[in-house]
Short mmCIF file of C-alpha atoms in Angstrom, two decimals:
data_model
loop_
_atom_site.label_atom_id
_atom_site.label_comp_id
_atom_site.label_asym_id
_atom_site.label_seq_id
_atom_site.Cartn_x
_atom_site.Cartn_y
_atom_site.Cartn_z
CA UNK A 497 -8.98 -4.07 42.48
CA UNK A 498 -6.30 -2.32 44.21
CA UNK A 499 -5.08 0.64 42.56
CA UNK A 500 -1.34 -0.45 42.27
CA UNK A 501 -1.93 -3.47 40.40
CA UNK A 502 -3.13 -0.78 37.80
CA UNK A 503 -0.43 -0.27 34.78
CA UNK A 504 1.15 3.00 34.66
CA UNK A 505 -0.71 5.34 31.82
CA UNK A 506 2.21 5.32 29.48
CA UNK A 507 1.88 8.53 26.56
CA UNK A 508 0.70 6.11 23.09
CA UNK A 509 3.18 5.83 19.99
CA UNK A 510 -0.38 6.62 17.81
CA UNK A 511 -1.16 9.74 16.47
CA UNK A 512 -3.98 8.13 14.72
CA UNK A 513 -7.21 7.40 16.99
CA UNK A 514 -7.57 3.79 18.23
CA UNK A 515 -10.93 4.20 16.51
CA UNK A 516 -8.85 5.03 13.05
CA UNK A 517 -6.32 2.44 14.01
CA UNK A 518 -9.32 -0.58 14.11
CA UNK A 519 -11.11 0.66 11.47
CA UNK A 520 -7.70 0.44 9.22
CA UNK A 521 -5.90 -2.48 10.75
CA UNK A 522 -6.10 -3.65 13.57
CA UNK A 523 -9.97 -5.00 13.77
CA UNK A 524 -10.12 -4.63 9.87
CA UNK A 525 -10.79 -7.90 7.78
CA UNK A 526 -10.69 -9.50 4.02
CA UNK A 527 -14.68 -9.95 3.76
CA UNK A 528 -15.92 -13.22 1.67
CA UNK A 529 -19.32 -12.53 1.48
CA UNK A 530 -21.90 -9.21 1.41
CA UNK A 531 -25.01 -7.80 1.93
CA UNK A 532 -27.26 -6.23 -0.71
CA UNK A 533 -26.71 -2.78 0.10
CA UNK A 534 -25.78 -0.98 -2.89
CA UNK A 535 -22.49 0.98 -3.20
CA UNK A 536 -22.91 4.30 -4.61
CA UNK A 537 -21.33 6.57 -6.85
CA UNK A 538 -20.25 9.35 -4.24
CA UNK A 539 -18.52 6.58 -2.07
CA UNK A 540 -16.68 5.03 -5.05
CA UNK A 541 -15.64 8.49 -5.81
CA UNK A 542 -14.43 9.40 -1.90
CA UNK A 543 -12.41 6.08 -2.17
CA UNK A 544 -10.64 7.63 -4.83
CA UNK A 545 -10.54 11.13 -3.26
CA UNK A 546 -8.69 9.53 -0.82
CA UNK A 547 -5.91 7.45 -1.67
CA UNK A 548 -5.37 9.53 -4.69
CA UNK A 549 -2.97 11.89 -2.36
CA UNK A 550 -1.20 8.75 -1.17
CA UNK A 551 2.71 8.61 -2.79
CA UNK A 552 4.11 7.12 -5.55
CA UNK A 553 7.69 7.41 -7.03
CA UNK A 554 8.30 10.12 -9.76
CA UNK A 555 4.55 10.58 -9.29
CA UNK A 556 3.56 8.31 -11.79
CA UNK A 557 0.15 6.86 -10.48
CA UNK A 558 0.05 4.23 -12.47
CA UNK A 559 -3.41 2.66 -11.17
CA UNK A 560 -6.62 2.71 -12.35
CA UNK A 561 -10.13 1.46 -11.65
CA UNK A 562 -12.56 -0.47 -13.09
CA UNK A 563 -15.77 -0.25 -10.86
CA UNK A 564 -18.16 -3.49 -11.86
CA UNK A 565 -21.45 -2.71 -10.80
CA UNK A 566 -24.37 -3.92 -12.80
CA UNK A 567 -25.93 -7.12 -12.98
CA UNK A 568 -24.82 -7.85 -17.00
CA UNK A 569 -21.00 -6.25 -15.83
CA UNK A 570 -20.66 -8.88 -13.09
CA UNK A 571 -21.90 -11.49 -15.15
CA UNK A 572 -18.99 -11.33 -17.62
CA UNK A 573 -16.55 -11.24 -14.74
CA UNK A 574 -17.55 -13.79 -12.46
CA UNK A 575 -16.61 -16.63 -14.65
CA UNK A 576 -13.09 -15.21 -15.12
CA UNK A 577 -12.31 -15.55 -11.66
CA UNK A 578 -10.90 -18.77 -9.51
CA UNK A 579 -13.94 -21.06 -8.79
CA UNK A 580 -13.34 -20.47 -5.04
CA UNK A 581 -13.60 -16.46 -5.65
CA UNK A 582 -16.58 -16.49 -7.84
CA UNK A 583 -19.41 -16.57 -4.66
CA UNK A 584 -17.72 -14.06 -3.31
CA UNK A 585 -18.04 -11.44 -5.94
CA UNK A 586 -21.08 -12.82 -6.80
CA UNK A 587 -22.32 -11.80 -3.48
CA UNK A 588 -20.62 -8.14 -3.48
CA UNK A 589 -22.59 -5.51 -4.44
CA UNK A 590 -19.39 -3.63 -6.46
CA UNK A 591 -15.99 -5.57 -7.65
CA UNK A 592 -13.19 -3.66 -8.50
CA UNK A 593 -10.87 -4.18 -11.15
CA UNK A 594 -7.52 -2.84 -10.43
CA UNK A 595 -5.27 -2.76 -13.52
CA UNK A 596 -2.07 -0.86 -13.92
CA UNK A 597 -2.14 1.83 -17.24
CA UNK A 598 0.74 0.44 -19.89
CA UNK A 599 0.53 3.88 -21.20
CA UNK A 600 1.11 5.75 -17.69
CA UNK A 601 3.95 7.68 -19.48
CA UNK A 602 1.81 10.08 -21.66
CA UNK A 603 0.42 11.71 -18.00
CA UNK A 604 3.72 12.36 -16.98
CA UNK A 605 4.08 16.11 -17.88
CA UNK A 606 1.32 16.90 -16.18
CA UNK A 607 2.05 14.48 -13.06
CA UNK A 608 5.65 15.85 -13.11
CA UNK A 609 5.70 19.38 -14.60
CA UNK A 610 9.57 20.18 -13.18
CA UNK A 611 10.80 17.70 -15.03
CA UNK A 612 10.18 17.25 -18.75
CA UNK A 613 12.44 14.95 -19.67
CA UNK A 614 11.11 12.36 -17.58
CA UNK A 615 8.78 10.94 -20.20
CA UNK A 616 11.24 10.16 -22.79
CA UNK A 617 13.33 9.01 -20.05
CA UNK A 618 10.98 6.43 -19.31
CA UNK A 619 10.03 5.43 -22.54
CA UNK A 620 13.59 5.11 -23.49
CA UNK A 621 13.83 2.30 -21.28
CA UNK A 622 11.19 -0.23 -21.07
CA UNK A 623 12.27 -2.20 -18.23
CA UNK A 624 12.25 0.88 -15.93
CA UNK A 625 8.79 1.65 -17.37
CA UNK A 626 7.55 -1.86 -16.34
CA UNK A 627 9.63 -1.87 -12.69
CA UNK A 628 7.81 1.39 -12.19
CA UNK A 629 4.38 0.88 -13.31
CA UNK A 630 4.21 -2.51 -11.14
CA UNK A 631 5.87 -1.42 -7.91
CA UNK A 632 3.93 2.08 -7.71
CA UNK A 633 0.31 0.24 -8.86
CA UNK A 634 0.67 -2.51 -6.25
CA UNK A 635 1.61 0.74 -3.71
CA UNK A 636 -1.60 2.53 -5.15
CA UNK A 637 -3.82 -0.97 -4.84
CA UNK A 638 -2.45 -1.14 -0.65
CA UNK A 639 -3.76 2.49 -0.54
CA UNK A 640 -6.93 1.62 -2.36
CA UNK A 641 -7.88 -1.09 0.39
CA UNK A 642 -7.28 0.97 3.03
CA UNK A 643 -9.14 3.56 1.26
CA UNK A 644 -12.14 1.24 1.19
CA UNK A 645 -11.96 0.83 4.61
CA UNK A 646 -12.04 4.38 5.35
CA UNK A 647 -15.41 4.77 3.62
CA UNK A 648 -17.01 2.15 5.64
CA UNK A 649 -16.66 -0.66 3.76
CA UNK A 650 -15.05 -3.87 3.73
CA UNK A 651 -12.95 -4.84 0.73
CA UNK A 652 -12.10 -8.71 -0.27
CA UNK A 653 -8.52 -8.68 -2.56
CA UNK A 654 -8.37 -11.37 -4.87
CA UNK A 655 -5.00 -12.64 -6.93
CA UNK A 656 -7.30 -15.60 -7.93
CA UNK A 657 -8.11 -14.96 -11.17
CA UNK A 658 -7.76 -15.48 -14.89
CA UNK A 659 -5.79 -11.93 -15.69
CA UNK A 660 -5.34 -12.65 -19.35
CA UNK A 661 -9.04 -12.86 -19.86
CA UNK A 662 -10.00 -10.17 -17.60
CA UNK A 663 -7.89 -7.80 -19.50
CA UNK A 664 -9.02 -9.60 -22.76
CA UNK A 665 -12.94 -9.16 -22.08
CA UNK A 666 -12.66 -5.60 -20.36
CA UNK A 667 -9.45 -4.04 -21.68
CA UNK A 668 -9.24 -5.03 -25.39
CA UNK A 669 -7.35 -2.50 -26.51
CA UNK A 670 -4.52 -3.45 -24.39
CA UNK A 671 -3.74 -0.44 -22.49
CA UNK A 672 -5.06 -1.04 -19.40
CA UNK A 673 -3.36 -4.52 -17.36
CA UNK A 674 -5.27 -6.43 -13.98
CA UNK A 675 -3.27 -6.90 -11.17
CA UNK A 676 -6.47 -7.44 -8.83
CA UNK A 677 -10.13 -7.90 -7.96
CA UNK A 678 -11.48 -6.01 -5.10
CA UNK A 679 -14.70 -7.62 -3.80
CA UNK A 680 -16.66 -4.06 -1.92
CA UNK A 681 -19.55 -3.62 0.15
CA UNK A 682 -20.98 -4.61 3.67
CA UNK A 683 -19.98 -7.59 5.35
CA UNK A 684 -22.21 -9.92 5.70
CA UNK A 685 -22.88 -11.58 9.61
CA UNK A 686 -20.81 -14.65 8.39
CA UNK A 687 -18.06 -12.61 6.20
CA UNK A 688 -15.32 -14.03 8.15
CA UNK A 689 -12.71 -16.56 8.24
CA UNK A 690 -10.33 -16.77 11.28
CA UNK A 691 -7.38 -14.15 11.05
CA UNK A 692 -4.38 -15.69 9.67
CA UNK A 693 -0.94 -15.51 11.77
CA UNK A 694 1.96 -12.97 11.57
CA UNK A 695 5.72 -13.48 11.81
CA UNK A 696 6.99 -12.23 15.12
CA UNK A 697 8.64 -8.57 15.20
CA UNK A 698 12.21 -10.02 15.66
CA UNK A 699 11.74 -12.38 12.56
CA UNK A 700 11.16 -9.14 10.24
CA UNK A 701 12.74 -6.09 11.34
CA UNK A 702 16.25 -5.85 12.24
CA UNK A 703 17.87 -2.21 13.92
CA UNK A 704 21.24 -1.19 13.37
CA UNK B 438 -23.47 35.74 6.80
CA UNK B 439 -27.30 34.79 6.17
CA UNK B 440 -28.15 31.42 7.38
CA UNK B 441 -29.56 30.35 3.19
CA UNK B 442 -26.09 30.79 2.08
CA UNK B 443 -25.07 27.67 3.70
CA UNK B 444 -24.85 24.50 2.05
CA UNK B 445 -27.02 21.60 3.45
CA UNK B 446 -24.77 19.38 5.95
CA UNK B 447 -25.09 15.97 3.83
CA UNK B 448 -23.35 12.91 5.26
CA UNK B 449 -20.13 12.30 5.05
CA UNK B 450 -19.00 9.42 2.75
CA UNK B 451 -16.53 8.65 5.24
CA UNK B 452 -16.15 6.43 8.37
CA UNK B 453 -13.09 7.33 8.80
CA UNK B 454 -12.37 11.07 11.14
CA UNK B 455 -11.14 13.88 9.10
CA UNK B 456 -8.35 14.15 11.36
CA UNK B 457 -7.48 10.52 10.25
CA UNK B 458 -7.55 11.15 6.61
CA UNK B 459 -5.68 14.62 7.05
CA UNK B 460 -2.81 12.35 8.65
CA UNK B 461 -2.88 9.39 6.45
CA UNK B 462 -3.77 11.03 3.27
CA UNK B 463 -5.26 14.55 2.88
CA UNK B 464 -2.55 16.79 4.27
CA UNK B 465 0.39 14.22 4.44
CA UNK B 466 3.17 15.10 2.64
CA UNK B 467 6.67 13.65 1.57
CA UNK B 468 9.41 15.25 3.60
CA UNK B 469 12.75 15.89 2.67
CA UNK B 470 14.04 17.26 6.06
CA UNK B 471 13.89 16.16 9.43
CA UNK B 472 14.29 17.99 12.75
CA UNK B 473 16.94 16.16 15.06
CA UNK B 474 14.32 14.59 17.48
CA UNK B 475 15.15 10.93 17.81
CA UNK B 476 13.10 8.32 17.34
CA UNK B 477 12.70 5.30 20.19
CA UNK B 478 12.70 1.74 19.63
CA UNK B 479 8.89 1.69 20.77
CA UNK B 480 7.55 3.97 18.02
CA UNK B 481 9.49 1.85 15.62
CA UNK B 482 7.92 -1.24 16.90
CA UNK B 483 4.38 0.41 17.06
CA UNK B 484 4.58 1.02 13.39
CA UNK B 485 5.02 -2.50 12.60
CA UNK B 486 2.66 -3.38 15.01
CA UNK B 487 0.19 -1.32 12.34
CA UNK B 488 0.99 -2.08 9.38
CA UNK B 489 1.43 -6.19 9.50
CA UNK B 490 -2.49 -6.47 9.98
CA UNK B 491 -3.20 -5.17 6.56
CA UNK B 492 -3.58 -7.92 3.55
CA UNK B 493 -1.48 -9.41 1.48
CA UNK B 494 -1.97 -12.33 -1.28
CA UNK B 495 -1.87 -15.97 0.50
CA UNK B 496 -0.83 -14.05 3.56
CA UNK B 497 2.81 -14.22 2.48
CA UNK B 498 3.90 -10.99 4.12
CA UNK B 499 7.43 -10.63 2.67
CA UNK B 500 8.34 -7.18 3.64
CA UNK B 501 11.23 -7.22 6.08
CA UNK B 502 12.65 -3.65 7.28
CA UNK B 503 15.98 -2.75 8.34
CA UNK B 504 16.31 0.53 10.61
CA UNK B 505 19.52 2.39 9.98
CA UNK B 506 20.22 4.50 13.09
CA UNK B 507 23.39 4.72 14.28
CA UNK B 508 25.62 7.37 13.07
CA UNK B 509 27.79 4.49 11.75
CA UNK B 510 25.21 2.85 10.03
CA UNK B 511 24.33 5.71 8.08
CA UNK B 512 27.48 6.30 7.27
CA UNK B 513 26.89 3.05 5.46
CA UNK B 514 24.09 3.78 3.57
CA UNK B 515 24.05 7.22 3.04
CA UNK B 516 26.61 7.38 0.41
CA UNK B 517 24.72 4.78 -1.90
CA UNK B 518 21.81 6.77 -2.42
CA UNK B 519 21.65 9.29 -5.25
CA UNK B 520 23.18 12.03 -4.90
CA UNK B 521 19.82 14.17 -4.32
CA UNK B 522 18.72 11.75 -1.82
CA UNK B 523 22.01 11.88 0.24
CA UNK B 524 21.32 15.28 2.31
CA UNK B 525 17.67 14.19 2.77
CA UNK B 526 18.79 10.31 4.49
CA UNK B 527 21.63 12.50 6.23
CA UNK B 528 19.13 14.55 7.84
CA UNK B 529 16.66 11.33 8.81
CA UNK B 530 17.05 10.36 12.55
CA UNK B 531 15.88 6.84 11.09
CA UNK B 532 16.09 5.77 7.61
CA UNK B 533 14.36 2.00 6.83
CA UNK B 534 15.45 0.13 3.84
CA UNK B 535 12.39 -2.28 3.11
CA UNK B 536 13.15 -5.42 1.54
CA UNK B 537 11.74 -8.42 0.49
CA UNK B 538 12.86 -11.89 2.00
CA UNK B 539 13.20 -14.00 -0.85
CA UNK B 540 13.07 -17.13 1.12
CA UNK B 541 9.96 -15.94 2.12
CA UNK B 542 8.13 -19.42 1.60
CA UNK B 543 10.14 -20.81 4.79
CA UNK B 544 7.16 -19.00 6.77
CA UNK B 545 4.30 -20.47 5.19
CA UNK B 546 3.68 -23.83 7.27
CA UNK B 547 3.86 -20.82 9.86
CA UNK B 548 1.42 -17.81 7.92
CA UNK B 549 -0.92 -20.34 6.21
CA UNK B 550 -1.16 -23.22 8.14
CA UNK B 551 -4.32 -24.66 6.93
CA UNK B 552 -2.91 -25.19 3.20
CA UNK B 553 0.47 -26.87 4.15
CA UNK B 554 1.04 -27.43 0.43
CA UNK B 555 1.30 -23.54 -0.54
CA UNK B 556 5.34 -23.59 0.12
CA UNK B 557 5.43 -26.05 -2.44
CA UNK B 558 3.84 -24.69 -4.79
CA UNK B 559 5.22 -21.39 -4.68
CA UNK B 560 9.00 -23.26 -4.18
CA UNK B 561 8.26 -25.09 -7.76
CA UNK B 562 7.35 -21.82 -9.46
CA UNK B 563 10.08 -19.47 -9.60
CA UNK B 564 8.36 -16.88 -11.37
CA UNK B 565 4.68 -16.93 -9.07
CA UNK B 566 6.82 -17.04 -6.18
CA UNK B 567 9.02 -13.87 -7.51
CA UNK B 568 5.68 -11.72 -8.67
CA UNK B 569 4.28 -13.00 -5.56
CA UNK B 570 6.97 -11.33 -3.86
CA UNK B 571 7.23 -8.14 -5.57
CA UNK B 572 3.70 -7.57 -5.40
CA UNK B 573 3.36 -8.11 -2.00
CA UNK B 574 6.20 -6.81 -0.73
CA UNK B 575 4.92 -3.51 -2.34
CA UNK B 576 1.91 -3.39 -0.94
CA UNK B 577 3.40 -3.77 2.70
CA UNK B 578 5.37 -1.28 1.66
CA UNK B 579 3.10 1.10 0.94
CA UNK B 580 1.04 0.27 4.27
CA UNK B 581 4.45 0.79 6.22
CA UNK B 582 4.15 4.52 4.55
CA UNK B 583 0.69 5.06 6.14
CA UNK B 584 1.82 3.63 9.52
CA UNK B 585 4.55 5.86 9.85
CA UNK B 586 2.17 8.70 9.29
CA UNK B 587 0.34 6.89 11.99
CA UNK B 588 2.64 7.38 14.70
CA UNK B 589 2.49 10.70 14.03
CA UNK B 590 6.12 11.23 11.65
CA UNK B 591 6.65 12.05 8.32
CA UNK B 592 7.92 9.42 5.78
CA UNK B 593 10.22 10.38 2.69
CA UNK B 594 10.25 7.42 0.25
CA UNK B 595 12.74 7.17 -2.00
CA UNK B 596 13.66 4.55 -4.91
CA UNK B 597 17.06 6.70 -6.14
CA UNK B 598 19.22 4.29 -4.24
CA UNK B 599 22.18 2.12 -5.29
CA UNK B 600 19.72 -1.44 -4.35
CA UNK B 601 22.57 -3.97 -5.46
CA UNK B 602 24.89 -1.79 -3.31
CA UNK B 603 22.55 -1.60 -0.55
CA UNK B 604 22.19 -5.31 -0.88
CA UNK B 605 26.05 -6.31 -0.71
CA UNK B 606 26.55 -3.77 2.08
CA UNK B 607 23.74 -4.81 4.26
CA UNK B 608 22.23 -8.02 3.21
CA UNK B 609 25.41 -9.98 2.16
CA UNK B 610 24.09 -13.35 2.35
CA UNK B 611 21.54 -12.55 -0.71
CA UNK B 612 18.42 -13.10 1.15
CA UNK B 613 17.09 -10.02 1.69
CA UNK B 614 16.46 -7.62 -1.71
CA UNK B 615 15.60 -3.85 -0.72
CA UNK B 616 12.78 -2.39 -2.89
CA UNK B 617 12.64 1.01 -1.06
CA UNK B 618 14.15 3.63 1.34
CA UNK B 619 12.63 5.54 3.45
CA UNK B 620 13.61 8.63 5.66
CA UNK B 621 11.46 8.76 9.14
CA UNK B 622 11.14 11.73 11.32
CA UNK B 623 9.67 14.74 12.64
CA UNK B 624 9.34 17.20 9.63
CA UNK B 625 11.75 20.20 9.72
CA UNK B 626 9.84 23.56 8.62
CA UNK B 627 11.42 23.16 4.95
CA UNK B 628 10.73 19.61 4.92
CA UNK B 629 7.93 20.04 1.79
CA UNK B 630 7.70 21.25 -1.59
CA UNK B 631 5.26 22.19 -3.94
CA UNK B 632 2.32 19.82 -3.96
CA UNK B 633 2.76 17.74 -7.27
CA UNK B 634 -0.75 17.21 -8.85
CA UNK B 635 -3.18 14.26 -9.49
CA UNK B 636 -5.13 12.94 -12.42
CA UNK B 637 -8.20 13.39 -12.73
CA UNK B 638 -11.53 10.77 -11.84
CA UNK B 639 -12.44 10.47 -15.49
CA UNK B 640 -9.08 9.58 -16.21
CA UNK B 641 -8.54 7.00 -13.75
CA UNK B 642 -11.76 5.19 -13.33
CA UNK B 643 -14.70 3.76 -15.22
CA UNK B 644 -17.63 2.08 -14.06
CA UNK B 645 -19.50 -0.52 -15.64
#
């Protein structure tokens, strides 16, 4: 090959390592189906180490986790879920259950120290409360997936599933609200379904 | 320093480089003030070119971003955020307002092709089709976040914004609704303060 046929070396727009960038995005995929290696408790915890630093507004970090691990756990969730969804937890070694906190007010003063007020404010008003809790826990649950990722492991989000009984078999006292299943582990040799299509750059972003 | 006093190397939890989590996550920051350097239509592009790989529910993907660049076009904007926000967007050499398309079901033949019937069902449920939005338009957002860090700026989210202002000035024919604003740049030296803090594991997760 002649050596002016070769493409200038133009400086990258990344920062972040192409390794990084595959491992995140670009080569990352939703996983259907696992292997049998177990999860274990200092990954689940790095997850969390991670995309705990990730922003929310007014601080609120709304999310939390419920890891589903053992055999008897998995058994009372599996049935909850969509029948197309069920194999595929069945088959991950952990299943996270994302859930938003209702009560994600009473951490405020220590989230948000400088300001006070902003607990009453928010309980004064309980469509703000709602607004916030569900815009900043889906934020948190993006960062989660990518957080996943970043240990390793490939995560499988699922909207297909029962919510109301979810939150009624694992939540009962109400506090704590599902807003999605997380199937975690290795990817199994036949994890994948072919990657879905994007909308072009000039159908979603617009410059003025 | 004697050689026993070190603690035993163990492996990392993490595929991912600590140089990629100290961008994305670790040491990234919220900024509040930018440093004048411009920022080209490729790095835009290149974030975009991130972030649309990462999931969303029935592969809706109904985050749509407009960059406001132009002096002008701040102008615009600037004066419908609140007041606090105002110096920091002034100071932005790019400020995106993300939005959801709420037509965004138009796409589906397009992002979904093997399940022609999905833009029918979400078009005969207003409600799934407006959760579906607001979830997933959140959770692009919050990958757009970690893109920008990716291209090696600093993002400044913001939700104190006029949105029904933005909206009419910006997105007159109603089809666009802007969930978030976001100030891109290179951080000035002030850009940060104080580190707000985190919950704690305990607090956030349970495992089962």
């Amino acid at each position: 090959m002649s050596t002016d046929t070769v493409a200038p070396s133009l400086p990258s727009p990344y920062a972040l390592s192409p390794e990084a960038r595959e491992l995140l995005f670009t080569e990352a995929r939703t996983a259907s189906k696992f292997t049998d290696d177990p999860v274990d408790d200092d990954r689940l915890r790095a997850i969390w180490e991670l995309f705990k630093w990730a922003p929310t507004a007014s601080n609120v970090n709304p999310l939390r986790i419920l890891y589903v691990r053992t055999p008897e756990a998995k058994d009372r969730l599996v049935p909850l879920l969509a029948p197309p969804n069920q194999a595929k937890s069945a088959s991950a070694p952990v299943v996270a259950v994302l859930a938003l906190d209702t009560r994600f007010t009473e951490h405020l003063p220590t989230l948000y120290p400088a300001i006070p007020q902003l607990k009453d404010a928010f309980e004064a008003n309980p469509e703000l409360r709602e607004e916030n809790a569900s815009f900043n826990s889906a934020l948190q649950a993006a960062y989660f997936l990518l957080a996943v990722r970043s240990v390793g492991l490939a995560a499988g989000p699922m909207k297909g599933f029962d919510a109301k009984a979810v939150d009624a078999e694992f939540f009962p006292d109400g506090r704590w609200r599902s807003i999605l299943v997380v199937n975690i582990g290795k990817p199994a040799p036949d994890a994948w379904s072919t990657r879905l299509p994007r909308l072009e750059y000039e159908q979603t972003v617009q410059l003025v």
